[in-house]
Amino acid sequence: MSLWTKLFKAVQGAATEVGEDIVDSQALRILDQEIRDASSALQKAKTNLTSMMAEQRGTERQVNRLRDGVREHEGYAIAAMNKGEQSLAEEVAAKIAEMESEQQQQQGLLDNYTQHIEQLRNNIRTTERNLDALRRKSQMVKTTENVQKAQSAIASRFSGGNSAMRSATDSLERIQKRQQLAADQMQAAAELEQDSSGSDLNSRLSAVGIGQQNTSTQSVLERLKASNRLEQG
């Protein structure tokens, strides 16, 4: 293989890879356009089917008209023969033959319409089902694509080795340390306040019944009862 041939193959391969990358990056957009194209083609097929069904009904009316005409002229021919009008009967018979020939042609056309219409109806129903399934799958693909993009964004920004994740973790730790320091300072201030006011010592003396005792409703009643008994005694 010559050098130029190798270079051409290399360029061709690179162009193919670039083309595939473009197609992959635009896959959802291409899929949406293909669905729109298929939907448009389906709508045109329905319009054509409507026109064909109209033609079928017109042909069916023509067949029925010719059939009725044949029956009517058969009666004319019989009446002419009964009256001995052989020449007239033959003329009517020729008319009947002409109408029967046309009826056969129209019947063949009608049968052809009926067959093709049934095939088109089946094809349209199948295409509609496939198109609906494709739309549902397309929606699932779009949802999956969005979820994966979100996961990728989170992974790229907050992965363990990423500076953004380390920065966020450091910020949280600093906030927690600052909050803990503030809580410790408030606790220390409360303890100092108790020490300076003697409230902590008083509380401990009161707990063992020493020093100033808190007055309660029950203690007042007991004191009054004792005083009353002394006066009566």
Coordinates of C-alpha atoms in Angstrom, one line a residue:
M1 CA 0.0 0.0 0.0
S2 CA 1.5 3.3 -1.1
L3 CA 1.9 6.3 1.2
W4 CA -0.8 8.3 -0.5
T5 CA -3.2 5.4 -0.1
K6 CA -2.5 5.1 3.6
L7 CA -3.0 8.8 4.0
F8 CA -6.3 8.7 2.2
K9 CA -7.5 5.8 4.4
A10 CA -6.4 7.7 7.5
V11 CA -8.3 10.8 6.5
Q12 CA -11.3 8.7 5.5
G13 CA -11.3 6.9 8.8
A14 CA -11.0 10.2 10.7
A15 CA -13.9 11.7 8.7
T16 CA -16.0 8.6 9.5
E17 CA -15.3 9.0 13.3
V18 CA -16.1 12.7 13.2
G19 CA -19.4 11.9 11.3
E20 CA -20.3 9.2 13.9
D21 CA -19.5 11.6 16.7
I22 CA -21.8 14.3 15.2
V23 CA -24.6 11.7 14.7
D24 CA -24.2 10.5 18.3
S25 CA -24.3 14.0 19.7
Q26 CA -27.4 14.9 17.7
A27 CA -29.1 11.5 18.1
L28 CA -32.1 12.7 20.0
R29 CA -32.7 15.6 17.6
I30 CA -32.4 13.2 14.7
L31 CA -34.8 10.8 16.3
D32 CA -37.3 13.6 16.9
Q33 CA -37.1 14.6 13.2
E34 CA -37.5 11.0 12.1
I35 CA -40.6 10.7 14.2
R36 CA -42.0 13.9 12.7
D37 CA -41.2 12.6 9.2
A38 CA -42.9 9.3 9.9
S39 CA -46.0 11.1 11.4
S40 CA -46.2 13.4 8.4
A41 CA -46.0 10.4 6.0
L42 CA -48.7 8.6 8.0
Q43 CA -51.0 11.6 7.8
K44 CA -50.5 11.7 4.0
A45 CA -51.3 8.0 3.8
K46 CA -54.5 8.6 5.7
T47 CA -55.4 11.4 3.3
N48 CA -54.7 9.1 0.3
L49 CA -56.8 6.4 1.9
T50 CA -59.7 8.8 2.3
S51 CA -59.6 9.7 -1.4
M52 CA -59.4 6.0 -2.3
M53 CA -62.4 5.2 -0.1
A54 CA -64.3 8.0 -1.8
E55 CA -63.4 6.5 -5.2
Q56 CA -64.5 3.1 -4.0
R57 CA -67.9 4.3 -3.0
G58 CA -68.4 6.0 -6.4
T59 CA -67.4 2.8 -8.2
E60 CA -69.8 0.8 -5.9
R61 CA -72.6 3.1 -6.9
Q62 CA -71.8 2.6 -10.5
V63 CA -71.8 -1.2 -10.2
N64 CA -75.2 -1.1 -8.5
R65 CA -76.6 1.3 -11.1
L66 CA -75.4 -1.1 -13.9
R67 CA -76.8 -4.1 -12.1
D68 CA -80.2 -2.4 -11.8
G69 CA -80.1 -1.4 -15.4
V70 CA -79.4 -4.9 -16.6
R71 CA -82.4 -6.2 -14.6
E72 CA -84.6 -3.5 -16.0
H73 CA -83.6 -4.1 -19.6
E74 CA -84.0 -7.9 -19.1
G75 CA -87.6 -7.2 -18.4
Y76 CA -87.8 -5.0 -21.5
A77 CA -86.3 -7.8 -23.7
I78 CA -88.8 -10.4 -22.3
A79 CA -91.7 -8.1 -22.9
A80 CA -90.6 -7.4 -26.5
M81 CA -90.2 -11.2 -27.2
N82 CA -93.7 -11.8 -25.7
K83 CA -95.1 -9.2 -28.2
G84 CA -93.2 -10.8 -31.1
E85 CA -90.9 -7.8 -31.4
Q86 CA -87.8 -9.9 -32.1
S87 CA -85.8 -7.1 -33.6
L88 CA -86.5 -4.9 -30.6
A89 CA -85.7 -7.7 -28.2
E90 CA -82.3 -8.2 -29.9
E91 CA -81.6 -4.5 -29.7
V92 CA -82.4 -4.6 -25.9
A93 CA -80.2 -7.7 -25.5
A94 CA -77.3 -5.9 -27.1
K95 CA -77.8 -3.1 -24.6
I96 CA -77.8 -5.6 -21.8
A97 CA -74.6 -7.2 -23.0
E98 CA -72.9 -3.7 -23.1
M99 CA -74.0 -2.9 -19.6
E100 CA -72.9 -6.3 -18.3
S101 CA -69.5 -5.8 -19.8
E102 CA -69.2 -2.4 -18.2
Q103 CA -70.5 -3.9 -14.9
Q104 CA -67.8 -6.5 -15.0
Q105 CA -65.1 -3.9 -15.5
Q106 CA -66.4 -1.7 -12.7
Q107 CA -66.8 -4.7 -10.4
G108 CA -63.1 -5.6 -11.0
L109 CA -62.1 -2.0 -10.2
L110 CA -64.3 -2.2 -7.1
D111 CA -62.7 -5.4 -5.9
N112 CA -59.3 -3.9 -6.5
Y113 CA -60.2 -0.8 -4.4
T114 CA -61.5 -3.0 -1.6
Q115 CA -58.4 -5.1 -1.5
H116 CA -56.0 -2.2 -1.5
I117 CA -58.0 -0.2 1.1
E118 CA -58.0 -3.2 3.5
Q119 CA -54.2 -3.5 3.0
L120 CA -53.7 0.2 3.6
R121 CA -55.9 0.2 6.7
N122 CA -53.9 -2.7 8.2
N123 CA -50.6 -0.9 7.3
I124 CA -51.8 2.3 8.8
R125 CA -52.9 0.6 12.1
T126 CA -49.5 -1.2 12.3
T127 CA -47.6 2.1 11.6
E128 CA -49.7 4.0 14.2
R129 CA -48.9 1.3 16.9
N130 CA -45.2 1.4 15.9
L131 CA -45.1 5.2 15.9
D132 CA -46.8 5.4 19.4
A133 CA -44.3 2.8 20.7
L134 CA -41.4 4.8 19.2
R135 CA -42.7 8.0 20.8
R136 CA -42.9 6.3 24.2
K137 CA -39.3 4.9 23.8
S138 CA -38.1 8.3 22.7
Q139 CA -39.5 9.9 25.8
M140 CA -37.8 7.3 28.0
V141 CA -34.5 7.9 26.2
K142 CA -34.8 11.7 26.8
T143 CA -35.6 11.1 30.4
T144 CA -32.7 8.8 30.8
E145 CA -30.4 11.2 29.0
N146 CA -31.4 14.1 31.3
V147 CA -30.9 11.9 34.4
Q148 CA -27.5 10.8 33.2
K149 CA -26.5 14.4 32.5
A150 CA -27.5 15.3 36.0
Q151 CA -25.5 12.4 37.5
S152 CA -22.5 13.3 35.4
A153 CA -22.6 16.9 36.5
I154 CA -22.8 15.8 40.2
A155 CA -20.1 13.3 39.7
S156 CA -17.8 15.8 38.0
R157 CA -18.3 18.6 40.6
F158 CA -18.6 16.6 43.8
S159 CA -16.5 13.5 43.3
G160 CA -14.0 12.6 46.0
G161 CA -11.0 13.8 44.2
N162 CA -12.6 17.1 42.9
S163 CA -11.6 20.4 44.3
A164 CA -15.2 21.6 44.5
M165 CA -16.1 18.7 46.8
R166 CA -13.1 19.3 49.0
S167 CA -14.0 23.0 49.2
A168 CA -17.6 22.2 50.1
T169 CA -16.4 19.7 52.8
D170 CA -13.9 22.2 54.2
S171 CA -16.6 24.9 54.4
L172 CA -19.0 22.6 56.3
E173 CA -16.2 21.6 58.8
R174 CA -15.4 25.3 59.4
I175 CA -19.1 26.1 60.0
Q176 CA -19.4 23.2 62.4
K177 CA -16.2 24.2 64.3
R178 CA -17.5 27.8 64.6
Q179 CA -20.8 26.7 65.9
Q180 CA -19.2 24.4 68.4
L181 CA -16.9 27.2 69.6
A182 CA -19.9 29.5 70.0
A183 CA -21.7 26.9 72.1
D184 CA -18.7 26.3 74.3
Q185 CA -18.3 30.1 74.9
M186 CA -21.9 30.5 75.9
Q187 CA -21.6 27.5 78.3
A188 CA -18.4 29.0 79.9
A189 CA -20.1 32.3 80.2
A190 CA -23.0 30.7 82.1
E191 CA -20.7 28.9 84.4
L192 CA -18.8 32.1 85.2
E193 CA -22.0 33.9 85.9
Q194 CA -23.0 31.3 88.4
D195 CA -19.7 31.4 90.1
S196 CA -19.7 35.2 90.4
S197 CA -23.3 35.4 91.8
G198 CA -22.9 32.5 94.2
S199 CA -26.0 30.9 92.8
D200 CA -24.2 27.6 92.2
L201 CA -23.1 27.4 95.9
N202 CA -26.6 28.4 97.2
S203 CA -28.1 25.8 95.0
R204 CA -25.9 23.1 96.4
L205 CA -26.5 24.2 100.1
S206 CA -30.2 24.4 99.5
A207 CA -30.2 20.9 98.1
V208 CA -28.9 19.5 101.5
G209 CA -31.1 21.7 103.6
I210 CA -28.6 24.3 104.5
G211 CA -29.0 28.1 104.2
Q212 CA -32.0 30.0 102.9
Q213 CA -34.8 27.6 101.9
N214 CA -37.3 28.2 99.2
T215 CA -40.8 28.8 100.5
S216 CA -43.6 26.8 99.2
T217 CA -47.4 26.7 99.8
Q218 CA -47.1 23.4 101.7
S219 CA -44.4 24.8 104.0
V220 CA -46.5 27.9 104.8
L221 CA -49.5 25.7 105.8
E222 CA -47.3 23.5 108.0
R223 CA -45.9 26.6 109.7
L224 CA -49.4 28.1 110.3
K225 CA -50.7 24.8 111.7
A226 CA -47.8 24.5 114.1
S227 CA -48.3 28.1 115.3
N228 CA -52.0 27.5 115.9
R229 CA -51.3 24.4 118.0
L230 CA -48.9 26.3 120.2
E231 CA -51.5 29.1 120.9
Q232 CA -54.2 26.6 121.8
G233 CA -51.9 24.7 124.1

